[in-house]
mmCIF file of C-alpha atoms in Angstrom:
data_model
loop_
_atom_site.group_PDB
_atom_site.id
_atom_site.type_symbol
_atom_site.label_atom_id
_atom_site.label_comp_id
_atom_site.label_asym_id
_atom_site.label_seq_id
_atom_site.Cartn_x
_atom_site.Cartn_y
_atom_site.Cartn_z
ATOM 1 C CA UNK A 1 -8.721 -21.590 13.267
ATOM 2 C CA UNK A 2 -8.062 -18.270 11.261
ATOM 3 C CA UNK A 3 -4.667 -18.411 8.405
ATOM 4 C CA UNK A 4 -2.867 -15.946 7.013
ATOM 5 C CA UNK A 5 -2.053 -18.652 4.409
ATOM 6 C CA UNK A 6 -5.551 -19.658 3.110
ATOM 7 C CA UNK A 7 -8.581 -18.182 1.643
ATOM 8 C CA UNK A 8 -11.676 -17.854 3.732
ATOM 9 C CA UNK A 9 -15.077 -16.067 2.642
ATOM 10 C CA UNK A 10 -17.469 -16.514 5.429
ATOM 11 C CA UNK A 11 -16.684 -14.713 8.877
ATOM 12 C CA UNK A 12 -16.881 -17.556 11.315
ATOM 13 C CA UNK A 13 -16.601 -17.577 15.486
ATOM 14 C CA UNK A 14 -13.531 -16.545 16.942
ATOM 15 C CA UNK A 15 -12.043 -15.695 13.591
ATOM 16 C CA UNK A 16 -9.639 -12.551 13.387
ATOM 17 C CA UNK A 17 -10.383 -9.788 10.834
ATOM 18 C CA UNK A 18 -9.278 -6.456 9.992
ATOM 19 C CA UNK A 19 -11.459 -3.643 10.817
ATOM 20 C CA UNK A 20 -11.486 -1.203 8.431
ATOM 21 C CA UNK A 21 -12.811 2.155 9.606
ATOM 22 C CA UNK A 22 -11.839 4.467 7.418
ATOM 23 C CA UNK A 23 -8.829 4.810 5.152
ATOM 24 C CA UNK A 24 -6.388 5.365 7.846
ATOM 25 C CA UNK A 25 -8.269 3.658 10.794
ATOM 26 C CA UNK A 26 -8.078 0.430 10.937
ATOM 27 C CA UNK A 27 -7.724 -2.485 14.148
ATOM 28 C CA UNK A 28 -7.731 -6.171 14.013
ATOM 29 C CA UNK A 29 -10.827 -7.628 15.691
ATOM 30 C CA UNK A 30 -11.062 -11.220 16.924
ATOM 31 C CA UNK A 31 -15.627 -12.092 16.484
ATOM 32 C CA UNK A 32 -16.377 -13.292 19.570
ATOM 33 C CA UNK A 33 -20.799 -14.107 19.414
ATOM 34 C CA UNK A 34 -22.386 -11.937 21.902
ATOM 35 C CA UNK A 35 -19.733 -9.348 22.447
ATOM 36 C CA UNK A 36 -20.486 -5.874 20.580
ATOM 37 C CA UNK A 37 -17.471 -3.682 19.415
ATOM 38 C CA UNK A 38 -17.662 0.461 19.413
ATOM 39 C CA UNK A 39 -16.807 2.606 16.477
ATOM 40 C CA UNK A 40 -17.008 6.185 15.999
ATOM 41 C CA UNK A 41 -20.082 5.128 13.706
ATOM 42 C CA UNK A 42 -21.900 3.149 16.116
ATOM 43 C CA UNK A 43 -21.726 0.161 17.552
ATOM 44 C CA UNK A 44 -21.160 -3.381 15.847
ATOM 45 C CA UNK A 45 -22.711 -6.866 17.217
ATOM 46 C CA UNK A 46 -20.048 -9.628 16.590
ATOM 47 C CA UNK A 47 -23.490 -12.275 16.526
ATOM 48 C CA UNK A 48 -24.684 -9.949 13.582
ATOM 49 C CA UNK A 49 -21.098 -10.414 11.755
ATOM 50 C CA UNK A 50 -20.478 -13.899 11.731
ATOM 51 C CA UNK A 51 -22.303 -15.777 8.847
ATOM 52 C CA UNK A 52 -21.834 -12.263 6.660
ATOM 53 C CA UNK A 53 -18.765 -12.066 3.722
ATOM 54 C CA UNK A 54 -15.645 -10.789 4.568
ATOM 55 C CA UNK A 55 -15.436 -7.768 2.515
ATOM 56 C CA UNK A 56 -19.212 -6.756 2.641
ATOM 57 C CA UNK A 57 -20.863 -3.628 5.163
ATOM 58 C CA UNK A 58 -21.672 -4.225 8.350
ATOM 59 C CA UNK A 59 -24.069 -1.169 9.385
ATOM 60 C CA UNK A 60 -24.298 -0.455 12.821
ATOM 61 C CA UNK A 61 -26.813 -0.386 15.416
ATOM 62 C CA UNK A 62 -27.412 2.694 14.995
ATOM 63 C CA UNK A 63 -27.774 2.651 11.481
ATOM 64 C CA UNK A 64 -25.909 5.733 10.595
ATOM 65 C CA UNK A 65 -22.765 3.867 9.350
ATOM 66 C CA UNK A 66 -20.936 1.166 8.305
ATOM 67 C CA UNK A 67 -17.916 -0.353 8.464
ATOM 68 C CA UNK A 68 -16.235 -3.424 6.918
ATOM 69 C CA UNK A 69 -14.349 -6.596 8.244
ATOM 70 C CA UNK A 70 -11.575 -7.733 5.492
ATOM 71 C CA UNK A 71 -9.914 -10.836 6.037
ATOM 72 C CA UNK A 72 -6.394 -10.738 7.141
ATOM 73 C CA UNK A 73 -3.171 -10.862 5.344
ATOM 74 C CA UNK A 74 0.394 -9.923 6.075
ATOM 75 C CA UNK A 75 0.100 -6.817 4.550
ATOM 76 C CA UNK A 76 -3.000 -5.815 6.497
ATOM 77 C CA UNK A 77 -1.707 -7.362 9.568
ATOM 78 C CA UNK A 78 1.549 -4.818 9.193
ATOM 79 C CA UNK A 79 -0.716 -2.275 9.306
ATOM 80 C CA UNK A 80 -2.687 -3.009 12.480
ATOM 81 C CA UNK A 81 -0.364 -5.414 14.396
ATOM 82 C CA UNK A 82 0.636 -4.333 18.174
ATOM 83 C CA UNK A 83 4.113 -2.691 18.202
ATOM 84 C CA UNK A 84 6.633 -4.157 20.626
ATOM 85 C CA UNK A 85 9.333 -3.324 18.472
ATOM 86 C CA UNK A 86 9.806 -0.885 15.205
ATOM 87 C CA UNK A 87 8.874 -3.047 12.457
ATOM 88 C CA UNK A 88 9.067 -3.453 8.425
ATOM 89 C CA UNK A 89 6.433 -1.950 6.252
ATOM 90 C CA UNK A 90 5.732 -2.708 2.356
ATOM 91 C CA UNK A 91 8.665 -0.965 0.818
ATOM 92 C CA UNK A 92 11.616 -2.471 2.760
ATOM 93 C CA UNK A 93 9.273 -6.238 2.790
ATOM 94 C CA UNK A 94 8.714 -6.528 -0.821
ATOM 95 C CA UNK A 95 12.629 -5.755 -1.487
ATOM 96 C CA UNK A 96 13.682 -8.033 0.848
ATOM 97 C CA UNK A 97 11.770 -10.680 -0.562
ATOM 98 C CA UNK A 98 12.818 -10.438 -3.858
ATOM 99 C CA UNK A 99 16.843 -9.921 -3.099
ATOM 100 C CA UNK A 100 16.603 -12.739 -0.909
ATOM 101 C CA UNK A 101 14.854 -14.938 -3.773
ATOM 102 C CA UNK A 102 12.601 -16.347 -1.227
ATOM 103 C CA UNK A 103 9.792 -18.419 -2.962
ATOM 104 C CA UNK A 104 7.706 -21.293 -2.104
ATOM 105 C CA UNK A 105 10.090 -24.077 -0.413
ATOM 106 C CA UNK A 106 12.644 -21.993 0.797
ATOM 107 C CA UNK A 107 14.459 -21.843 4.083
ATOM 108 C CA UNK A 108 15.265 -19.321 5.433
ATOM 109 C CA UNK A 109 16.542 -17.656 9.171
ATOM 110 C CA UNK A 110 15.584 -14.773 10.623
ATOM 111 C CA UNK A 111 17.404 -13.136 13.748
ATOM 112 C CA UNK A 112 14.997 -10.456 15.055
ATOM 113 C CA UNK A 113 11.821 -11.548 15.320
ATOM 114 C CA UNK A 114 10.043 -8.178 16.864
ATOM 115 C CA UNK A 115 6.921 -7.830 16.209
ATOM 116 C CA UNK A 116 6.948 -10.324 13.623
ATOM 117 C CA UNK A 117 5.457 -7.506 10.268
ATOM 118 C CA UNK A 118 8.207 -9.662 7.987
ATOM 119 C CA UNK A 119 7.589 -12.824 9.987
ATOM 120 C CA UNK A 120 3.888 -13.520 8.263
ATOM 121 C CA UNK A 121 5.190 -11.711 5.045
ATOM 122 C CA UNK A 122 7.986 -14.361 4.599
ATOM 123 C CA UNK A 123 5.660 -17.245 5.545
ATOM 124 C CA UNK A 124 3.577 -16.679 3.247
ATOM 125 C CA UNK A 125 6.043 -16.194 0.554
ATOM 126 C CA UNK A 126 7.635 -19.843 1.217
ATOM 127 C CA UNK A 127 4.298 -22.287 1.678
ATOM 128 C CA UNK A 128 3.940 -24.966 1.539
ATOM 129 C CA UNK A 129 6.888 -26.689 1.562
ATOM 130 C CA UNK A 130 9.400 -23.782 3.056
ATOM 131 C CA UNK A 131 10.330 -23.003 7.016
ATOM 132 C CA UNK A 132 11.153 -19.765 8.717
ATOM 133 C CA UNK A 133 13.441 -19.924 11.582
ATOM 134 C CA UNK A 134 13.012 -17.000 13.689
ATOM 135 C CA UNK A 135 14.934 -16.058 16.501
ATOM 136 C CA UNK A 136 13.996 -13.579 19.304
ATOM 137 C CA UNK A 137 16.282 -12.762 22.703
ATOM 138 C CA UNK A 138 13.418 -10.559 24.374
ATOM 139 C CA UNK A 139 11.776 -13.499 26.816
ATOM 140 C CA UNK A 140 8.476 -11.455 26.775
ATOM 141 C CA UNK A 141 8.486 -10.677 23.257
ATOM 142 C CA UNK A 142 9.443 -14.077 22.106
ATOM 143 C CA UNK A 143 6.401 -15.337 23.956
ATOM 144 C CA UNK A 144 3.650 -13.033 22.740
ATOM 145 C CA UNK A 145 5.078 -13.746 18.914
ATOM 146 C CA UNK A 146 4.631 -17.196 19.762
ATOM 147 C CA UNK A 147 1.177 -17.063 20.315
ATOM 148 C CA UNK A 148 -0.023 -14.558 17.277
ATOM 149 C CA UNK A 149 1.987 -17.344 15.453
ATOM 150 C CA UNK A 150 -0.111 -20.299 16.428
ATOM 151 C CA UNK A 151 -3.253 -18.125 16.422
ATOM 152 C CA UNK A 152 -2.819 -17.342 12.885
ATOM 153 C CA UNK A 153 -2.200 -20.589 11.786
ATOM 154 C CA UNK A 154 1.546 -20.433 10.960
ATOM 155 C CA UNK A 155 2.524 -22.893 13.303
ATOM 156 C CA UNK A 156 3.740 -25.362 10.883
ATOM 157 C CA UNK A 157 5.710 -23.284 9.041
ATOM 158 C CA UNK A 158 7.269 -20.594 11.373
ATOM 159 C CA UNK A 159 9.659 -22.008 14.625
ATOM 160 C CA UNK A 160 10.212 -19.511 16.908
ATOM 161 C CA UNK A 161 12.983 -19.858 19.584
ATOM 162 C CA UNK A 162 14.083 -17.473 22.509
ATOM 163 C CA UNK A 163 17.233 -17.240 21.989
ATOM 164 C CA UNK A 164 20.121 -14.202 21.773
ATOM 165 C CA UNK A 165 21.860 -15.688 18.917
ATOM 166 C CA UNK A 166 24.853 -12.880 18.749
ATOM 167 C CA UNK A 167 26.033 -14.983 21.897
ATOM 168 C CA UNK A 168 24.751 -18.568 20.797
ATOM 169 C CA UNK A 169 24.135 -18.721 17.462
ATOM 170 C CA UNK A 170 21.904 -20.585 15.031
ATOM 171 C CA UNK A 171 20.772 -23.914 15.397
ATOM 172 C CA UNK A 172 23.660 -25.746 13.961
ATOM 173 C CA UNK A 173 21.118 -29.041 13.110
ATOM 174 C CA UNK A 174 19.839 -26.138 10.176
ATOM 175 C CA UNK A 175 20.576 -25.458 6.626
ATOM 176 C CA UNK A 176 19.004 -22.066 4.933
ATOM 177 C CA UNK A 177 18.694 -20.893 1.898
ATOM 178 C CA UNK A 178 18.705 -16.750 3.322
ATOM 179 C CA UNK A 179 18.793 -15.657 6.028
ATOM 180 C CA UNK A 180 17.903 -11.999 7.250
ATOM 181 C CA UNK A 181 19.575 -9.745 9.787
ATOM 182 C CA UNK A 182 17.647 -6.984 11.994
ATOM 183 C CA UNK A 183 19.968 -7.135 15.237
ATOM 184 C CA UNK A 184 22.215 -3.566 16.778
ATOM 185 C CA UNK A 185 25.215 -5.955 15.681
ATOM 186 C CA UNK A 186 24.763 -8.085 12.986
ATOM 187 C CA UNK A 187 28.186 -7.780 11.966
ATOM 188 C CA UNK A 188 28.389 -10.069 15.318
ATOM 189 C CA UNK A 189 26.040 -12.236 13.861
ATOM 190 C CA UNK A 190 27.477 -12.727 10.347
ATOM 191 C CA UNK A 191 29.616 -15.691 11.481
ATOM 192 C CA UNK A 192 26.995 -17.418 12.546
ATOM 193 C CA UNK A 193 24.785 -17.031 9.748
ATOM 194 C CA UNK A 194 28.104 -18.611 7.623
ATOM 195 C CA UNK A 195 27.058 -21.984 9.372
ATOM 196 C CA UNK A 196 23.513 -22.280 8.774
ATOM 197 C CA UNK A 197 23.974 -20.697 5.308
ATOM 198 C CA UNK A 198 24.343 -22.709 1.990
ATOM 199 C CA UNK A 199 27.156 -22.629 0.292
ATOM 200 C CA UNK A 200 25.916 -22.720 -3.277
ATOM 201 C CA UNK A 201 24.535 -18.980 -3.558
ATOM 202 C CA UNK A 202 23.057 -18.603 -0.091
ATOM 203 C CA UNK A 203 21.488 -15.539 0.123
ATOM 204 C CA UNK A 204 21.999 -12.832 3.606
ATOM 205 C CA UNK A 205 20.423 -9.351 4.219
ATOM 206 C CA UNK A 206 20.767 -6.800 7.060
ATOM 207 C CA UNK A 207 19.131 -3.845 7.645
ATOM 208 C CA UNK A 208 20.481 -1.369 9.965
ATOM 209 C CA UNK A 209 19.251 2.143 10.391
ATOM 210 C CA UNK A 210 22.487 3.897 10.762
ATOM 211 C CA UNK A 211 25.283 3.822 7.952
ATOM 212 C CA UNK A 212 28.335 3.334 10.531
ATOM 213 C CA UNK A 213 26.833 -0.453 11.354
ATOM 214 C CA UNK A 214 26.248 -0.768 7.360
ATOM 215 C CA UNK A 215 30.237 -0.233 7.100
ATOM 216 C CA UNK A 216 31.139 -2.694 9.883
ATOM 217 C CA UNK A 217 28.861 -5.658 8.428
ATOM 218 C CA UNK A 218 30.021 -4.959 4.889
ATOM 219 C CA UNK A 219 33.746 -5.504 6.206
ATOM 220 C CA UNK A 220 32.820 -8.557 8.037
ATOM 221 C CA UNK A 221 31.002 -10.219 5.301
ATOM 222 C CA UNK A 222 33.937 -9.214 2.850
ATOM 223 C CA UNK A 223 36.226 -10.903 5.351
ATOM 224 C CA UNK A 224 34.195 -14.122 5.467
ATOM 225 C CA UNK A 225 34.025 -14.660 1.306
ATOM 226 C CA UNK A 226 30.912 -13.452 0.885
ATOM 227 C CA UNK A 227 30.249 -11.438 -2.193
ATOM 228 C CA UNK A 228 28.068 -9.468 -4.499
ATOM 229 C CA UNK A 229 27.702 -6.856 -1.397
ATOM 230 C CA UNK A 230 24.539 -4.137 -2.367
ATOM 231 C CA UNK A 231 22.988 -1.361 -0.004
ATOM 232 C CA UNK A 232 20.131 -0.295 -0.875
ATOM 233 C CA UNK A 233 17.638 2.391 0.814
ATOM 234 C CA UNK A 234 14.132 1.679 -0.713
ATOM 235 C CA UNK A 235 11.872 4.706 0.342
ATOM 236 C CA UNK A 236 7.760 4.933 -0.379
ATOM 237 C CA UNK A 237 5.980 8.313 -1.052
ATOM 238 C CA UNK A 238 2.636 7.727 -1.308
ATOM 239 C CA UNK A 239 0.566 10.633 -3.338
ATOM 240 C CA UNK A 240 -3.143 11.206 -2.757
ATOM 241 C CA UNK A 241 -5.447 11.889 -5.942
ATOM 242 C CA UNK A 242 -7.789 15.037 -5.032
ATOM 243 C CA UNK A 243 -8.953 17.801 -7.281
ATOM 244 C CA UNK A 244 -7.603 21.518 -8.047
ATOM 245 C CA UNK A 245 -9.597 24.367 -8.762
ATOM 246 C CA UNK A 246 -8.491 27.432 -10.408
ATOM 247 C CA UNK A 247 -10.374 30.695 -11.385
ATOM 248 C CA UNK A 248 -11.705 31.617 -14.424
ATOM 249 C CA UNK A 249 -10.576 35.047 -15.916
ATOM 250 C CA UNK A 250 -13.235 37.444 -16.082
ATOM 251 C CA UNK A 251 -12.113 39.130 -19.696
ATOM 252 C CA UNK A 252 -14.711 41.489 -19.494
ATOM 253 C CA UNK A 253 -17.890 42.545 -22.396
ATOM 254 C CA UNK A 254 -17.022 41.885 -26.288
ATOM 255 C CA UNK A 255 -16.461 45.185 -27.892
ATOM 256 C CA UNK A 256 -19.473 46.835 -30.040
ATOM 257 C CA UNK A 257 -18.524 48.032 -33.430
ATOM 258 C CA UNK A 258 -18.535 51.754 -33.428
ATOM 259 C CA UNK A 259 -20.608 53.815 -35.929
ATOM 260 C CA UNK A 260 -18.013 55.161 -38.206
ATOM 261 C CA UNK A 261 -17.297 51.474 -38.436
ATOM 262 C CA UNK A 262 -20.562 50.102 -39.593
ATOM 263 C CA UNK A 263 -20.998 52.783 -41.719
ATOM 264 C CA UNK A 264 -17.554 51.697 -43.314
ATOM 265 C CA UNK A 265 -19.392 47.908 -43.507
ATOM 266 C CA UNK A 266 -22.655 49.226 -45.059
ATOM 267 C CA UNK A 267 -20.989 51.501 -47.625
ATOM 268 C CA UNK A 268 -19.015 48.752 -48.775
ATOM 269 C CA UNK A 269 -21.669 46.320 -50.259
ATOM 270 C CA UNK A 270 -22.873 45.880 -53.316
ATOM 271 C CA UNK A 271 -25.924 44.750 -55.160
ATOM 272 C CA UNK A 272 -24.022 41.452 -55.669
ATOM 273 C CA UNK A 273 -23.647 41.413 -52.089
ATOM 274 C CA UNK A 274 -27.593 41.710 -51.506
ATOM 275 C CA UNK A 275 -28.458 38.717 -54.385
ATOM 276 C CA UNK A 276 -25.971 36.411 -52.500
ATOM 277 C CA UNK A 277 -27.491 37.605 -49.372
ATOM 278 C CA UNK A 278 -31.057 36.173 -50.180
ATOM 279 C CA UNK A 279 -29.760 33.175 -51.892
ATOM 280 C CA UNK A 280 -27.841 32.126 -48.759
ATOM 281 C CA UNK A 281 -30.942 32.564 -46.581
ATOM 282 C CA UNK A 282 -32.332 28.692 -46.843
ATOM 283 C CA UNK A 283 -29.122 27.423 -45.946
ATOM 284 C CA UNK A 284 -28.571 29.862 -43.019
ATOM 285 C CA UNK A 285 -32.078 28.101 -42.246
ATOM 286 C CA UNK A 286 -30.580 24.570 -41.481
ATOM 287 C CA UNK A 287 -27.296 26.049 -40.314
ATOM 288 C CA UNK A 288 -29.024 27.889 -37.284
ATOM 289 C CA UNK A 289 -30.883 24.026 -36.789
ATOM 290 C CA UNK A 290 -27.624 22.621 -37.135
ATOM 291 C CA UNK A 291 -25.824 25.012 -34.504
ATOM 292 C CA UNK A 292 -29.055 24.655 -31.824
ATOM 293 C CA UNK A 293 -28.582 20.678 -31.676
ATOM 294 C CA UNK A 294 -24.590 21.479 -31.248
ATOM 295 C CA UNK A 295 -25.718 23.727 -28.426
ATOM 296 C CA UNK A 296 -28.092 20.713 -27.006
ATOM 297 C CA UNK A 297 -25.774 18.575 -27.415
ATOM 298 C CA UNK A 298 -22.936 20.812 -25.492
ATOM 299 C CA UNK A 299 -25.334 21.779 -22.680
ATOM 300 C CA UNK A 300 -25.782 17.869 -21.934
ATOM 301 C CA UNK A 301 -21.849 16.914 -22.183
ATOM 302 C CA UNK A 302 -21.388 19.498 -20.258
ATOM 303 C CA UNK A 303 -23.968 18.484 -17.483
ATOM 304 C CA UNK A 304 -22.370 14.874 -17.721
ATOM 305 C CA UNK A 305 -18.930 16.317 -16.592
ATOM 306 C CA UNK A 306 -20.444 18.262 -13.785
ATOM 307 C CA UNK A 307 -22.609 15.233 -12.326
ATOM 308 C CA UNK A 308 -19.044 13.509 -12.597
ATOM 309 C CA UNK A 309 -17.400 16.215 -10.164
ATOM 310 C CA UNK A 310 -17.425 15.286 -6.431
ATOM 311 C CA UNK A 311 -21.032 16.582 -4.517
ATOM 312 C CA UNK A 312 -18.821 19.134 -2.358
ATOM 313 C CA UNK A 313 -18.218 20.895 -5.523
ATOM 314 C CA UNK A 314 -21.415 20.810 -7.432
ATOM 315 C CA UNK A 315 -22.987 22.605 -4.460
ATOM 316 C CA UNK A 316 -21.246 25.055 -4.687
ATOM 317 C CA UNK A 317 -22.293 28.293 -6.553
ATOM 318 C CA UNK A 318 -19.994 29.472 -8.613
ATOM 319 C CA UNK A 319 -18.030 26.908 -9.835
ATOM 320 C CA UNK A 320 -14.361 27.128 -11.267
ATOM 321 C CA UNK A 321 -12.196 25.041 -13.482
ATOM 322 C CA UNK A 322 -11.742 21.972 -12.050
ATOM 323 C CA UNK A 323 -8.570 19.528 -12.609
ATOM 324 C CA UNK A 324 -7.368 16.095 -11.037
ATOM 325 C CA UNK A 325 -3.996 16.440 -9.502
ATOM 326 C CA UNK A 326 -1.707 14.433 -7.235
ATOM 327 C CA UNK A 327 -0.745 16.039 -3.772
ATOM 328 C CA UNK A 328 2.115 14.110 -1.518
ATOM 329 C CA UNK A 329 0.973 13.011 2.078
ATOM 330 C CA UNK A 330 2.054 14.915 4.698
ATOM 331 C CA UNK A 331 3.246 12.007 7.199
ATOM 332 C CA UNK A 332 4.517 9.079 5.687
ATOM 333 C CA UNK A 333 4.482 5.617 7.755
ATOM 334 C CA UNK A 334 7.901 3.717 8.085
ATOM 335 C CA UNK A 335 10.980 4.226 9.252
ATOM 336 C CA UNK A 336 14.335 4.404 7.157
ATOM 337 C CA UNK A 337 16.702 2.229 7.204
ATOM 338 C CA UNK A 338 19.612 0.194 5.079
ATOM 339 C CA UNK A 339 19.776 -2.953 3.733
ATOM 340 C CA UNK A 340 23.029 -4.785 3.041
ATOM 341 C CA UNK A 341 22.238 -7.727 0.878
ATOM 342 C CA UNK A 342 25.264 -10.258 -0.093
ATOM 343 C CA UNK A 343 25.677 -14.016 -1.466
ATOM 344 C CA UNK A 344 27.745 -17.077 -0.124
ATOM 345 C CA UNK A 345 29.704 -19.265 -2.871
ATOM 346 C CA UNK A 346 32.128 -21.730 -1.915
ATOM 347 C CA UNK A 347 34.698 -22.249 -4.601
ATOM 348 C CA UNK A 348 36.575 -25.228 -5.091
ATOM 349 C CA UNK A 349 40.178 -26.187 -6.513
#
């Protein structure tokens, strides 16, 4: 069986692995032997895959491309998962998992299961000895997450239930160390999560996508005793590396001396002049020698940093000056949201 949670370097039958295509084309793809998989390079023969590396080319049948087969993890899997719901991407994941303090052997709830994108992230966060609780009220939804669980080998750390916990609650027979909100109401839910939470610095995030259900959770949580309330919007934009040309000025001929002027130039020396003239003759000698290997030496540097240009740009003719720059991307994955982050402390007198 194919884990999120382990290490694997041969591709096995039946294992699931992340197509990658391009830089922005990817699909997960489940090696079945004798089935054969199309790609706008050719096509790929799952018998020919398994036995190979993840990570290495696969070339087609056609042999005019290749593609490779990388080995899943949550981050991957965010990428390429189906989408029954909207989901969490890197940004909003890696914050989440650090305000939450989730680490190997913790507990923690989730209410909002989706498509499960933070599901695998936290799992693999609390291994071996931690257990995420999620909870889903979408029958269909709950059912499907179910299986990509067990399929990907989180089974024994991830216990999904169908349940619509803003009526019902957690499972009262639970203690958590976090637990994370991504409901239309939490503020409905924070109650609940009061229960299940630990008293001695239990951690509890929402997100919510609008600010008006920010407000209402942040006055329910306040009127509960929790404390150390944070939002936080944590927003990605990626840049792209290309290169940027820009003329060259065309500054024209040097100007020639004009004859008044080098009749000025010749009038002015002296016999002294000549002498020094003839004595400075060998060393001109080894200066020109001097200045030809500083040429040879320029012409190959220079022939160096052009080989080091892309090939689109050494073909062409007339080349300009060439700079690396950074350029934003146009369309940037992932949608915004809040997160509400708070702690539970139960002081005694």
């Amino acid at each position: 069986m194919m884990s999120f949670l382990g290490h694997k370097k041969i591709i096995d039958d039946q294992d699931l692995g992340i197509l990658y295509i391009s830089h922005n084309n990817m699909e997960p793809l489940k090696v079945c032997r004798g089935q054969v998989t199309q790609t706008k390079y050719g096509a790929i023969r799952h018998s020919d895959v398994i036995g190979k590396k993840f990570g290495c080319r696969i070339m087609t049948t056609n042999g005019k491309g290749w593609v490779v087969l990388l080995q899943p993890t949550p981050e991957l899997w965010t990428l390429t998962l189906p989408h029954r719901t909207q989901i969490l991407y890197f940004a909003d994941i890696s914050l989440i998992t650090l305000k939450l303090d989730l680490k190997p052997g913790s507990r923690v709830a989730e209410a909002g299961t989706g498509s499960g994108s933070l599901s695998h992230a936290i799992a693999r966060t609390i291994v071996p000895t931690g257990h995420l609780y999620t909870y889903e009220f979408h029958e269909q939804r709950a059912k499907q997450a179910r299986e990509e669980f067990e399929s990907h080998g989180l089974s024994k750390v991830v216990t999904l239930s169908h349940r619509d916990v803003i009526k019902d609650g957690f499972d009262d027979s639970i203690t958590v160390d976090a637990v994370f909100l991504d409901l239309p109401s939490p503020w409905l839910v924070v109650p609940h999560a009061k229960k299940v939470l630990t008293s001695s610095g239990g951690r509890i995030c929402s997100f919510s996508p609008c600010i008006e259900q920010v407000q209402k959770t942040c006055t329910a949580l306040s009127e509960l005793g929790f404390s150390e309330l944070e939002t936080v919007e944590c927003l990605l934009r990626p840049f792209d590396v290309k290169y940027s040309s820009l003329p060259e000025p065309d500054l024209g001929v040097p100007a020639k001396k004009t004859d008044s002027e080098t009749e000025d130039s010749d009038n002015g020396k002296t016999e002294g002049n000549t002498k020094a003239t003839k004595e400075c003759h060998s060393s001109d000698k080894f200066q020109n020698e001097g200045e030809a290997d500083d040429d040879e030496i320029a012409a190959k540097r220079a022939k160096l940093e052009e080989n080091a240009l892309p090939k689109c740009i050494q073909r062409r003719k007339n080349p300009q000056s060439y700079s690396r720059c950074v350029v934003p991307q146009r369309e940037i994955t992932g949608h915004t949201g809040y997160l509400t982050f708070a702690s539970l402390y139960e002081f005694k007198t």
